[in-house]
mmCIF file of C-alpha atoms and ligand atoms in Angstrom:
data_model
loop_
_atom_site.group_PDB
_atom_site.id
_atom_site.type_symbol
_atom_site.label_atom_id
_atom_site.label_comp_id
_atom_site.label_asym_id
_atom_site.label_seq_id
_atom_site.Cartn_x
_atom_site.Cartn_y
_atom_site.Cartn_z
ATOM 1 C CA MET A 21 -2.250 0.725 31.804
ATOM 2 C CA LYS A 22 -1.490 4.426 32.047
ATOM 3 C CA LEU A 23 0.171 6.022 29.047
ATOM 4 C CA ALA A 24 1.625 9.368 28.103
ATOM 5 C CA LEU A 25 0.976 9.773 24.378
ATOM 6 C CA VAL A 26 3.173 11.785 22.055
ATOM 7 C CA GLY A 27 1.636 12.230 18.586
ATOM 8 C CA VAL A 28 4.208 13.359 16.024
ATOM 9 C CA GLY A 29 3.161 14.755 12.634
ATOM 10 C CA GLN A 30 -0.331 14.879 11.199
ATOM 11 C CA ALA A 31 -1.184 11.184 11.391
ATOM 12 C CA GLY A 32 0.477 11.013 14.812
ATOM 13 C CA GLY A 33 -1.737 13.792 16.161
ATOM 14 C CA LYS A 34 -4.934 12.411 14.666
ATOM 15 C CA VAL A 35 -4.376 8.818 15.751
ATOM 16 C CA MET A 36 -3.414 10.070 19.210
ATOM 17 C CA GLU A 37 -6.706 11.966 19.410
ATOM 18 C CA ALA A 38 -8.613 8.879 18.235
ATOM 19 C CA LEU A 39 -7.101 6.998 21.211
ATOM 20 C CA MET A 40 -8.054 9.879 23.514
ATOM 21 C CA GLY A 41 -11.601 9.772 22.113
ATOM 22 C CA TYR A 42 -11.866 6.039 22.803
ATOM 23 C CA ASP A 43 -10.567 6.559 26.331
ATOM 24 C CA ARG A 44 -13.012 9.390 27.025
ATOM 25 C CA ARG A 45 -16.034 7.492 25.706
ATOM 26 C CA ALA A 46 -15.099 4.343 27.628
ATOM 27 C CA GLY A 47 -14.475 6.418 30.757
ATOM 28 C CA VAL A 48 -11.305 4.472 31.508
ATOM 29 C CA GLY A 49 -8.461 6.954 31.840
ATOM 30 C CA PHE A 50 -5.583 5.027 30.258
ATOM 31 C CA VAL A 51 -4.430 8.268 28.608
ATOM 32 C CA ALA A 52 -2.649 10.109 31.402
ATOM 33 C CA ASP A 53 -1.344 12.852 29.143
ATOM 34 C CA ALA A 54 -1.109 13.756 25.476
ATOM 35 C CA ILE A 55 1.358 15.923 23.580
ATOM 36 C CA ALA A 56 1.189 16.774 19.872
ATOM 37 C CA VAL A 57 4.386 17.653 18.021
ATOM 38 C CA ASN A 58 4.429 19.038 14.477
ATOM 39 C CA THR A 59 6.294 21.245 12.035
ATOM 40 C CA ALA A 60 3.013 22.332 10.425
ATOM 41 C CA ARG A 61 1.074 24.910 12.414
ATOM 42 C CA ALA A 62 -2.172 24.193 10.531
ATOM 43 C CA ASP A 63 -2.096 20.544 11.632
ATOM 44 C CA LEU A 64 -1.675 21.550 15.272
ATOM 45 C CA VAL A 65 -4.535 24.044 14.992
ATOM 46 C CA GLY A 66 -6.691 21.330 13.398
ATOM 47 C CA LEU A 67 -6.506 19.114 16.493
ATOM 48 C CA ASP A 68 -9.495 19.009 18.868
ATOM 49 C CA ALA A 69 -8.740 17.335 22.148
ATOM 50 C CA THR A 70 -5.084 18.115 22.821
ATOM 51 C CA PRO A 71 -4.643 20.964 25.317
ATOM 52 C CA LEU A 72 -3.289 24.085 23.589
ATOM 53 C CA ASP A 73 -0.141 24.179 25.712
ATOM 54 C CA HIS A 74 0.560 20.576 24.715
ATOM 55 C CA ARG A 75 0.703 21.372 21.004
ATOM 56 C CA ILE A 76 4.373 21.868 20.263
ATOM 57 C CA LEU A 77 5.536 23.477 17.023
ATOM 58 C CA ILE A 78 9.075 22.419 16.116
ATOM 59 C CA GLY A 79 11.311 23.867 13.418
ATOM 60 C CA GLY A 80 9.398 27.151 13.546
ATOM 61 C CA ALA A 81 12.505 29.256 12.937
ATOM 62 C CA ARG A 82 13.435 27.331 9.771
ATOM 63 C CA LEU A 83 10.115 26.158 8.398
ATOM 64 C CA LYS A 84 7.836 28.989 9.577
ATOM 65 C CA GLY A 85 5.161 26.491 10.549
ATOM 66 C CA HIS A 86 4.743 25.184 6.987
ATOM 67 C CA GLY A 87 5.813 21.575 7.505
ATOM 68 C CA THR A 88 8.609 19.492 6.017
ATOM 69 C CA GLY A 89 7.074 18.608 2.630
ATOM 70 C CA ALA A 90 7.648 14.868 3.188
ATOM 71 C CA ASP A 91 11.361 15.414 3.772
ATOM 72 C CA ASN A 92 11.989 13.150 6.741
ATOM 73 C CA GLU A 93 15.641 14.106 7.079
ATOM 74 C CA LEU A 94 14.453 17.649 7.651
ATOM 75 C CA GLY A 95 11.889 16.300 10.136
ATOM 76 C CA ALA A 96 14.659 14.543 12.061
ATOM 77 C CA GLU A 97 16.928 17.591 11.967
ATOM 78 C CA VAL A 98 14.401 20.078 13.353
ATOM 79 C CA ALA A 99 13.320 17.556 16.000
ATOM 80 C CA SER A 100 16.919 17.303 17.206
ATOM 81 C CA GLU A 101 17.296 21.090 17.183
ATOM 82 C CA ASP A 102 14.061 21.676 19.107
ATOM 83 C CA ILE A 103 14.073 18.567 21.290
ATOM 84 C CA ASN A 104 14.102 20.698 24.446
ATOM 85 C CA GLU A 105 10.757 22.271 23.487
ATOM 86 C CA VAL A 106 9.252 18.794 23.260
ATOM 87 C CA MET A 107 10.876 17.618 26.484
ATOM 88 C CA GLY A 108 9.676 20.794 28.223
ATOM 89 C CA ALA A 109 6.097 19.597 27.658
ATOM 90 C CA VAL A 110 6.985 16.041 28.693
ATOM 91 C CA ASP A 111 8.511 17.352 31.931
ATOM 92 C CA GLU A 112 5.030 18.527 32.960
ATOM 93 C CA VAL A 113 3.679 14.983 32.695
ATOM 94 C CA ALA A 114 3.363 13.174 36.031
ATOM 95 C CA VAL A 115 5.776 10.533 34.782
ATOM 96 C CA HIS A 116 5.748 8.619 38.084
ATOM 97 C CA GLU A 117 2.052 7.876 37.429
ATOM 98 C CA ILE A 118 2.461 6.400 33.978
ATOM 99 C CA ASP A 119 3.430 2.877 32.971
ATOM 100 C CA ALA A 120 4.857 3.800 29.571
ATOM 101 C CA PHE A 121 5.169 6.344 26.774
ATOM 102 C CA LEU A 122 3.596 5.745 23.376
ATOM 103 C CA VAL A 123 5.018 7.742 20.460
ATOM 104 C CA VAL A 124 2.567 7.758 17.533
ATOM 105 C CA ALA A 125 3.479 8.681 13.945
ATOM 106 C CA GLY A 126 2.797 8.028 10.278
ATOM 107 C CA LEU A 127 6.093 6.743 8.869
ATOM 108 C CA GLY A 128 5.558 7.756 5.233
ATOM 109 C CA GLY A 129 5.576 11.564 5.520
ATOM 110 C CA GLY A 130 8.234 13.982 6.731
ATOM 111 C CA THR A 131 7.536 15.110 10.275
ATOM 112 C CA GLY A 132 6.368 11.936 12.023
ATOM 113 C CA SER A 133 8.707 9.793 9.959
ATOM 114 C CA GLY A 134 11.789 11.845 10.809
ATOM 115 C CA ALA A 135 10.953 13.255 14.238
ATOM 116 C CA ALA A 136 9.283 10.306 16.020
ATOM 117 C CA PRO A 137 12.519 8.268 16.328
ATOM 118 C CA VAL A 138 14.326 11.370 17.629
ATOM 119 C CA VAL A 139 11.631 11.975 20.266
ATOM 120 C CA ALA A 140 11.604 8.284 21.261
ATOM 121 C CA ARG A 141 15.376 8.213 21.631
ATOM 122 C CA GLU A 142 15.317 11.239 23.928
ATOM 123 C CA LEU A 143 12.449 9.842 26.038
ATOM 124 C CA ARG A 144 14.407 6.646 26.542
ATOM 125 C CA ARG A 145 17.520 8.581 27.444
ATOM 126 C CA ARG A 146 15.717 10.640 30.083
ATOM 127 C CA TYR A 147 13.156 8.272 31.595
ATOM 128 C CA ALA A 148 13.135 4.745 32.984
ATOM 129 C CA GLU A 149 9.600 3.983 31.729
ATOM 130 C CA PRO A 150 9.325 1.885 28.572
ATOM 131 C CA VAL A 151 8.888 3.832 25.336
ATOM 132 C CA TYR A 152 6.676 2.194 22.717
ATOM 133 C CA GLY A 153 6.034 3.300 19.166
ATOM 134 C CA LEU A 154 2.856 3.143 17.122
ATOM 135 C CA GLY A 155 3.842 3.461 13.472
ATOM 136 C CA ILE A 156 1.475 3.862 10.524
ATOM 137 C CA LEU A 157 2.743 2.448 7.232
ATOM 138 C CA PRO A 158 1.739 4.289 4.031
ATOM 139 C CA GLY A 159 -0.625 3.020 1.362
ATOM 140 C CA ARG A 160 0.907 1.619 -1.816
ATOM 141 C CA THR A 161 -0.705 4.396 -3.865
ATOM 142 C CA GLU A 162 1.164 7.124 -1.994
ATOM 143 C CA GLY A 163 4.248 6.720 -4.166
ATOM 144 C CA SER A 164 7.799 5.635 -3.645
ATOM 145 C CA ILE A 165 8.931 8.666 -1.650
ATOM 146 C CA TYR A 166 6.460 7.607 1.049
ATOM 147 C CA ALA A 167 7.657 4.009 0.828
ATOM 148 C CA LEU A 168 11.267 5.145 1.050
ATOM 149 C CA ASN A 169 10.502 7.373 4.032
ATOM 150 C CA ALA A 170 8.617 4.560 5.760
ATOM 151 C CA ALA A 171 11.346 1.991 5.187
ATOM 152 C CA ARG A 172 14.063 4.296 6.511
ATOM 153 C CA SER A 173 12.003 5.566 9.423
ATOM 154 C CA PHE A 174 10.989 2.024 10.359
ATOM 155 C CA LEU A 175 14.609 0.902 10.601
ATOM 156 C CA THR A 176 15.471 3.836 12.880
ATOM 157 C CA PHE A 177 12.261 3.903 14.933
ATOM 158 C CA VAL A 178 12.364 0.191 15.771
ATOM 159 C CA GLU A 179 15.838 0.700 17.263
ATOM 160 C CA GLN A 180 14.693 3.617 19.435
ATOM 161 C CA VAL A 181 11.650 2.035 21.083
ATOM 162 C CA ASP A 182 11.032 -0.921 23.359
ATOM 163 C CA ASN A 183 8.469 -2.194 20.882
ATOM 164 C CA LEU A 184 6.978 -0.866 17.667
ATOM 165 C CA ILE A 185 3.302 -1.624 17.084
ATOM 166 C CA LEU A 186 2.526 -1.252 13.385
ATOM 167 C CA PHE A 187 -0.630 -0.466 11.429
ATOM 168 C CA ASP A 188 -0.555 -0.813 7.664
ATOM 169 C CA ASN A 189 -2.858 1.715 5.978
ATOM 170 C CA ASP A 190 -2.579 -0.282 2.786
ATOM 171 C CA ALA A 191 -4.007 -3.465 4.275
ATOM 172 C CA TRP A 192 -6.975 -1.474 5.567
ATOM 173 C CA ARG A 193 -7.889 0.419 2.437
ATOM 174 C CA GLU A 194 -11.354 -0.311 1.100
ATOM 175 C CA SER A 195 -11.743 -0.524 -2.642
ATOM 176 C CA GLY A 196 -13.193 2.667 -4.073
ATOM 177 C CA GLU A 197 -12.219 4.666 -1.001
ATOM 178 C CA SER A 198 -9.245 7.000 -1.162
ATOM 179 C CA LEU A 199 -6.844 6.800 1.756
ATOM 180 C CA ARG A 200 -7.612 10.326 2.813
ATOM 181 C CA THR A 201 -11.367 9.896 3.107
ATOM 182 C CA GLY A 202 -10.788 6.620 4.903
ATOM 183 C CA TYR A 203 -8.501 7.989 7.630
ATOM 184 C CA ASP A 204 -11.242 8.569 10.161
ATOM 185 C CA ARG A 205 -12.471 5.022 9.707
ATOM 186 C CA LEU A 206 -8.926 3.648 10.022
ATOM 187 C CA ASN A 207 -8.305 5.713 13.133
ATOM 188 C CA VAL A 208 -11.436 4.304 14.766
ATOM 189 C CA GLU A 209 -10.163 0.783 13.990
ATOM 190 C CA ILE A 210 -6.738 1.548 15.483
ATOM 191 C CA ALA A 211 -8.262 3.149 18.587
ATOM 192 C CA ARG A 212 -10.668 0.262 19.165
ATOM 193 C CA ARG A 213 -7.890 -2.335 19.124
ATOM 194 C CA LEU A 214 -5.385 -0.450 21.232
ATOM 195 C CA GLY A 215 -8.148 1.037 23.379
ATOM 196 C CA VAL A 216 -9.355 -2.388 24.530
ATOM 197 C CA LEU A 217 -5.764 -3.525 25.061
ATOM 198 C CA PHE A 218 -4.660 -0.543 27.134
ATOM 199 C CA SER A 219 -7.977 -0.287 29.012
ATOM 200 C CA ALA A 220 -7.668 -3.841 30.236
ATOM 201 C CA GLY A 221 -6.512 -3.697 33.809
ATOM 202 C CA GLU A 222 -7.519 -0.063 34.298
ATOM 203 C CA ILE A 223 -10.543 -0.933 36.388
ATOM 204 C CA THR A 224 -12.680 2.104 37.136
ATOM 205 C CA GLU A 225 -14.758 2.538 40.258
ATOM 206 C CA GLY A 226 -18.046 0.665 40.206
ATOM 207 C CA GLN A 227 -16.926 -1.570 37.376
ATOM 208 C CA ALA A 228 -17.013 -5.320 37.707
ATOM 209 C CA VAL A 229 -13.576 -6.828 38.271
ATOM 210 C CA GLY A 230 -12.511 -9.616 35.957
ATOM 211 C CA GLU A 231 -11.682 -13.095 37.169
ATOM 212 C CA SER A 232 -8.242 -12.889 35.698
ATOM 213 C CA VAL A 233 -7.521 -9.292 34.827
ATOM 214 C CA VAL A 234 -4.713 -8.278 32.541
ATOM 215 C CA ASP A 235 -2.517 -5.781 34.283
ATOM 216 C CA ALA A 236 0.026 -3.319 32.952
ATOM 217 C CA SER A 237 2.965 -5.611 33.697
ATOM 218 C CA GLU A 238 1.504 -8.314 31.450
ATOM 219 C CA ILE A 239 1.216 -5.871 28.556
ATOM 220 C CA ILE A 240 4.760 -4.655 29.231
ATOM 221 C CA ASN A 241 6.106 -8.222 29.437
ATOM 222 C CA THR A 242 4.361 -9.181 26.211
ATOM 223 C CA LEU A 243 5.705 -6.165 24.348
ATOM 224 C CA GLY A 244 9.135 -7.090 25.697
ATOM 225 C CA SER A 245 12.180 -5.107 24.759
ATOM 226 C CA GLY A 246 12.655 -4.806 21.054
ATOM 227 C CA GLY A 247 10.890 -5.931 17.911
ATOM 228 C CA ILE A 248 7.557 -5.257 16.275
ATOM 229 C CA SER A 249 3.956 -6.117 17.088
ATOM 230 C CA THR A 250 0.624 -6.506 15.399
ATOM 231 C CA VAL A 251 -2.878 -6.588 16.862
ATOM 232 C CA GLY A 252 -5.959 -8.622 15.939
ATOM 233 C CA TYR A 253 -9.556 -7.916 16.923
ATOM 234 C CA ALA A 254 -12.990 -9.501 16.538
ATOM 235 C CA ALA A 255 -16.344 -9.074 18.255
ATOM 236 C CA THR A 256 -19.465 -11.214 18.540
ATOM 237 C CA ALA A 257 -22.864 -9.764 19.443
ATOM 238 C CA VAL A 258 -24.561 -11.195 22.537
ATOM 239 C CA GLU A 259 -28.130 -10.855 23.734
ATOM 240 C CA ARG A 260 -28.386 -9.526 27.241
ATOM 241 C CA PRO A 261 -31.455 -8.578 29.209
ATOM 242 C CA LYS A 262 -30.912 -4.977 30.324
ATOM 243 C CA ALA A 263 -31.792 -5.639 33.962
ATOM 244 C CA ARG A 264 -28.785 -7.904 34.363
ATOM 245 C CA LEU A 265 -26.205 -5.322 33.410
ATOM 246 C CA PHE A 266 -23.457 -5.614 35.974
ATOM 247 C CA ALA A 267 -25.870 -6.981 38.572
ATOM 248 C CA ARG A 268 -23.498 -9.744 39.563
ATOM 249 C CA ARG A 269 -21.317 -12.157 37.687
ATOM 250 C CA LYS A 270 -23.753 -14.801 36.500
ATOM 251 C CA PRO A 271 -23.096 -17.764 34.304
ATOM 252 C CA ALA A 272 -24.065 -17.198 30.698
ATOM 253 C CA PRO A 273 -27.278 -19.012 29.783
ATOM 254 C CA ASP A 274 -25.371 -21.926 28.307
ATOM 255 C CA VAL A 275 -21.820 -22.520 29.429
ATOM 256 C CA GLY A 276 -20.897 -24.595 26.370
ATOM 257 C CA ASP A 277 -22.125 -21.786 24.108
ATOM 258 C CA ALA A 278 -20.133 -19.222 26.077
ATOM 259 C CA THR A 279 -16.951 -21.319 25.802
ATOM 260 C CA ASN A 280 -17.364 -21.726 22.055
ATOM 261 C CA ARG A 281 -18.248 -18.090 21.576
ATOM 262 C CA VAL A 282 -15.040 -16.977 23.268
ATOM 263 C CA LEU A 283 -12.938 -19.484 21.342
ATOM 264 C CA SER A 284 -14.403 -18.628 17.948
ATOM 265 C CA THR A 285 -14.117 -14.876 18.608
ATOM 266 C CA VAL A 286 -10.432 -15.261 19.496
ATOM 267 C CA ARG A 287 -9.786 -17.350 16.378
ATOM 268 C CA ARG A 288 -11.440 -14.707 14.209
ATOM 269 C CA ALA A 289 -9.334 -12.010 15.902
ATOM 270 C CA ALA A 290 -6.098 -13.878 15.220
ATOM 271 C CA LEU A 291 -6.872 -15.177 11.747
ATOM 272 C CA GLY A 292 -8.673 -12.066 10.448
ATOM 273 C CA ARG A 293 -7.079 -8.832 9.316
ATOM 274 C CA LEU A 294 -4.297 -7.810 11.699
ATOM 275 C CA THR A 295 -3.106 -4.201 12.062
ATOM 276 C CA LEU A 296 -0.005 -5.478 10.264
ATOM 277 C CA PRO A 297 -0.666 -8.688 8.324
ATOM 278 C CA CYS A 298 2.007 -11.279 9.077
ATOM 279 C CA GLU A 299 2.719 -14.934 9.691
ATOM 280 C CA LEU A 300 1.643 -15.854 13.240
ATOM 281 C CA ALA A 301 3.918 -18.870 13.507
ATOM 282 C CA GLY A 302 7.131 -17.570 14.990
ATOM 283 C CA ALA A 303 5.610 -14.727 17.036
ATOM 284 C CA GLU A 304 7.664 -14.601 20.215
ATOM 285 C CA ARG A 305 4.875 -13.684 22.613
ATOM 286 C CA ALA A 306 1.132 -13.027 22.609
ATOM 287 C CA LEU A 307 -1.429 -11.458 24.904
ATOM 288 C CA LEU A 308 -5.129 -12.184 24.724
ATOM 289 C CA VAL A 309 -7.784 -9.899 26.195
ATOM 290 C CA VAL A 310 -11.405 -11.024 26.102
ATOM 291 C CA ALA A 311 -13.730 -8.120 26.851
ATOM 292 C CA GLY A 312 -17.460 -8.077 27.350
ATOM 293 C CA PRO A 313 -20.280 -8.539 29.852
ATOM 294 C CA PRO A 314 -18.941 -10.467 32.865
ATOM 295 C CA GLU A 315 -21.378 -13.376 32.492
ATOM 296 C CA TYR A 316 -20.056 -14.068 28.979
ATOM 297 C CA LEU A 317 -16.354 -14.033 29.847
ATOM 298 C CA ASP A 318 -16.083 -17.777 30.031
ATOM 299 C CA ARG A 319 -12.906 -18.914 31.774
ATOM 300 C CA ARG A 320 -12.701 -22.242 30.013
ATOM 301 C CA GLY A 321 -13.106 -20.473 26.677
ATOM 302 C CA ILE A 322 -10.299 -18.069 27.500
ATOM 303 C CA GLU A 323 -8.023 -20.882 28.627
ATOM 304 C CA ARG A 324 -8.749 -22.945 25.511
ATOM 305 C CA ALA A 325 -8.188 -19.896 23.318
ATOM 306 C CA ARG A 326 -4.886 -19.234 25.062
ATOM 307 C CA ARG A 327 -3.752 -22.800 24.368
ATOM 308 C CA TRP A 328 -4.883 -22.498 20.753
ATOM 309 C CA LEU A 329 -2.758 -19.341 20.454
ATOM 310 C CA GLU A 330 0.225 -21.241 21.872
ATOM 311 C CA GLU A 331 -0.192 -23.903 19.199
ATOM 312 C CA THR A 332 -0.708 -21.366 16.421
ATOM 313 C CA THR A 333 2.302 -19.222 17.281
ATOM 314 C CA GLY A 334 4.534 -21.985 18.608
ATOM 315 C CA SER A 335 5.213 -19.658 21.552
ATOM 316 C CA MET A 336 5.066 -20.740 25.162
ATOM 317 C CA GLU A 337 4.642 -17.149 26.266
ATOM 318 C CA VAL A 338 0.962 -16.511 25.686
ATOM 319 C CA ARG A 339 -0.773 -14.494 28.381
ATOM 320 C CA GLY A 340 -4.499 -14.068 28.655
ATOM 321 C CA GLY A 341 -7.173 -12.434 30.741
ATOM 322 C CA ASP A 342 -10.588 -10.874 30.779
ATOM 323 C CA TYR A 343 -11.866 -7.348 30.812
ATOM 324 C CA PRO A 344 -15.446 -6.878 32.045
ATOM 325 C CA LEU A 345 -17.229 -4.261 30.016
ATOM 326 C CA ASP A 346 -20.767 -2.977 29.768
ATOM 327 C CA SER A 347 -21.333 -3.942 26.160
ATOM 328 C CA ASP A 348 -23.542 -5.965 23.838
ATOM 329 C CA TYR A 349 -20.484 -7.681 22.405
ATOM 330 C CA VAL A 350 -17.849 -10.157 23.424
ATOM 331 C CA ALA A 351 -14.646 -8.832 21.897
ATOM 332 C CA ALA A 352 -11.206 -10.374 21.634
ATOM 333 C CA VAL A 353 -7.982 -8.442 21.171
ATOM 334 C CA VAL A 354 -4.778 -10.353 20.545
ATOM 335 C CA LEU A 355 -1.391 -8.675 20.647
ATOM 336 C CA PHE A 356 1.336 -10.619 18.812
ATOM 337 C CA SER A 357 4.777 -9.411 19.697
ATOM 338 C CA GLY A 358 8.162 -10.231 18.211
ATOM 339 C CA VAL A 359 6.721 -11.080 14.794
ATOM 340 C CA THR A 360 9.330 -11.498 12.085
ATOM 341 C CA ASP A 361 7.685 -12.877 8.962
ATOM 342 C CA VAL A 362 6.123 -9.662 7.609
ATOM 343 C CA PRO A 363 5.793 -9.445 3.809
ATOM 344 C CA ARG A 364 4.866 -5.740 3.850
ATOM 345 C CA ILE A 365 8.099 -4.761 5.602
ATOM 346 C CA GLU A 366 10.135 -6.754 3.089
ATOM 347 C CA GLU A 367 8.212 -5.071 0.271
ATOM 348 C CA LEU A 368 8.842 -1.584 1.695
ATOM 349 C CA LYS A 369 12.533 -2.313 2.035
ATOM 350 C CA GLY A 370 12.581 -3.466 -1.596
ATOM 351 C CA VAL A 371 10.759 -0.326 -2.774
ATOM 352 C CA ALA A 372 13.198 1.770 -0.765
ATOM 353 C CA VAL A 373 16.229 0.144 -2.357
ATOM 354 C CA GLU A 374 14.713 0.650 -5.825
ATOM 355 C CA ALA A 375 13.735 4.267 -5.044
ATOM 356 C CA GLN A 376 17.242 5.042 -3.885
ATOM 357 C CA ARG A 377 18.688 3.541 -7.043
ATOM 358 C CA ARG A 378 16.320 5.592 -9.217
ATOM 359 C CA MET A 379 17.024 8.714 -7.227
ATOM 360 C CA GLN A 380 20.714 8.393 -7.928
ATOM 361 C CA GLU A 381 19.896 7.844 -11.606
ATOM 362 C CA ILE A 382 17.657 10.879 -11.936
ATOM 363 C CA GLU A 383 19.900 13.217 -10.016
ATOM 364 C CA SER A 384 21.470 14.020 -13.367
ATOM 365 C CA GLU A 385 18.066 14.318 -15.129
ATOM 366 C CA GLY A 386 16.872 17.450 -13.341
ATOM 367 C CA PRO A 387 13.488 18.199 -11.698
ATOM 368 C CA GLU A 388 11.217 16.174 -14.054
ATOM 369 C CA GLY A 389 12.695 12.899 -12.862
ATOM 370 C CA LEU A 390 11.507 13.549 -9.317
ATOM 371 C CA HIS A 391 7.911 13.744 -10.512
ATOM 372 C CA ASP A 392 8.043 10.033 -11.415
ATOM 373 C CA LEU A 393 8.962 9.140 -7.894
ATOM 374 C CA THR A 394 6.170 10.992 -6.166
ATOM 375 C CA TRP A 395 3.444 10.323 -8.713
ATOM 376 C CA SER A 396 2.520 6.677 -9.008
ATOM 377 C CA GLY A 397 -0.022 7.255 -11.757
ATOM 378 C CA ASP A 398 -3.446 6.173 -10.442
ATOM 379 C CA GLY A 399 -4.615 9.643 -9.481
ATOM 380 C CA ASP A 400 -5.122 8.820 -5.805
ATOM 381 C CA GLU A 401 -2.328 10.762 -4.228
ATOM 382 C CA ASP A 402 -2.581 14.255 -2.893
ATOM 383 C CA GLY A 403 0.165 16.782 -2.573
ATOM 384 C CA LEU A 404 2.452 16.516 0.354
ATOM 385 C CA ASP A 405 1.723 18.609 3.405
HETATM 386 P P1 LIG B 507 3.694 14.195 8.530
HETATM 387 O O1 LIG B 507 2.728 15.197 9.098
HETATM 388 O O2 LIG B 507 4.775 14.847 7.716
HETATM 389 O O3 LIG B 507 4.242 13.268 9.543
HETATM 390 O O4 LIG B 507 2.914 13.300 7.472
HETATM 391 P P2 LIG B 507 1.427 12.745 7.548
HETATM 392 O O5 LIG B 507 1.137 12.326 8.937
HETATM 393 O O6 LIG B 507 0.482 13.718 6.918
HETATM 394 O O7 LIG B 507 1.493 11.496 6.608
HETATM 395 C C1 LIG B 507 2.301 10.397 6.900
HETATM 396 C C2 LIG B 507 1.579 9.112 6.617
HETATM 397 O O8 LIG B 507 0.482 8.982 7.485
HETATM 398 C C3 LIG B 507 1.043 8.973 5.225
HETATM 399 O O9 LIG B 507 1.415 7.699 4.765
HETATM 400 C C4 LIG B 507 -0.449 9.088 5.353
HETATM 401 O O10 LIG B 507 -1.146 8.231 4.512
HETATM 402 C C5 LIG B 507 -0.696 8.657 6.770
HETATM 403 N N1 LIG B 507 -1.804 9.382 7.432
HETATM 404 C C6 LIG B 507 -2.031 10.722 7.460
HETATM 405 N N2 LIG B 507 -3.088 11.015 8.240
HETATM 406 C C7 LIG B 507 -3.552 9.826 8.715
HETATM 407 C C8 LIG B 507 -4.619 9.450 9.589
HETATM 408 O O11 LIG B 507 -5.387 10.265 10.108
HETATM 409 N N3 LIG B 507 -4.763 8.113 9.841
HETATM 410 C C9 LIG B 507 -3.949 7.162 9.297
HETATM 411 N N4 LIG B 507 -4.195 5.881 9.597
HETATM 412 N N5 LIG B 507 -2.932 7.486 8.483
HETATM 413 C C10 LIG B 507 -2.734 8.784 8.198
#
């Protein structure tokens, strides 16, 4: 599936580059183009892989390249004012060659949170291709301003995209690790999941072709039009003699083992930590991709796993396929789309309501009151950008 990526804000740019890194290492080419958008010049300079003429500074006249300071209304305003700068870069993309746009942003800060929905809305207005969002939810330790930003941005962003794939930083935090030091690790996890998903179907020359490949239309149909998604992933190591790499599709040494391996890997992917933890029952649609050496991509296993996903979600719209890959692992990626029972979203909305109430209260108290909102007290938060 060919994508044009638009990374908005600091997290947006870094996660976008993590996806580009996955794509480059895998040699697939699902990233057709990449554009970084930011109000902070330093964040644009800090990027590695994005071409210089695809790094777009917005709000330069007002903010002088210093960012929005976690003010997402300001982020939205300058994005609207400078939307033509962003669209100027998008116009250079060979849009007829892409299957979709993916707008990537952290929803807790100012730039990505405010500007990503504005960019998505304009992309949808101008182009017929689907526009998807990849939103990063803030950690609980980042304070209520971040939660408030995320809750408000979420409500707007989800309306402006065909589907919003979410990743919750909080669910992925390791104990003893601050969010900031963990970002690179989180970005690798995001890129691995979405990388396998978007690579599926992009068969490169010389690569083995799967028995039932997942193509772009299946991803697009699973994402549907509207709602939010979460992604699960698991991998199981397999032993493979080097000489057999991609020689020909051969049955795995023991077919029963291969079936069970696929099934148990898929179950671990679905029941383990999702990018956004949620209740699977009630998901509207799902897509399963089983990736790995061709001889281990057991068809019966994939079919049984697909049926198990139908039972688990209660959905009759579960697609599945394989993705042959030169690897020592069998990996399963499951995309659950149209999920509704998401405790973290409810929590963020609750925090947002409370933060708004407190903000009204402290308006009369002067500047000290604001400190309470941004500082949650466990010493883990850094200043805003
Ligand atoms: P912006 O530049 O104003 O959009 O704000 P940031 O992107 O710096 O921060 C917004 C949110 O993204 C915060 O909740 C951060 O915790 C999160 N964030 C920042 N950088 C990264 C990153 O590299 N990876 C991930 N997963 N989250 C990040």
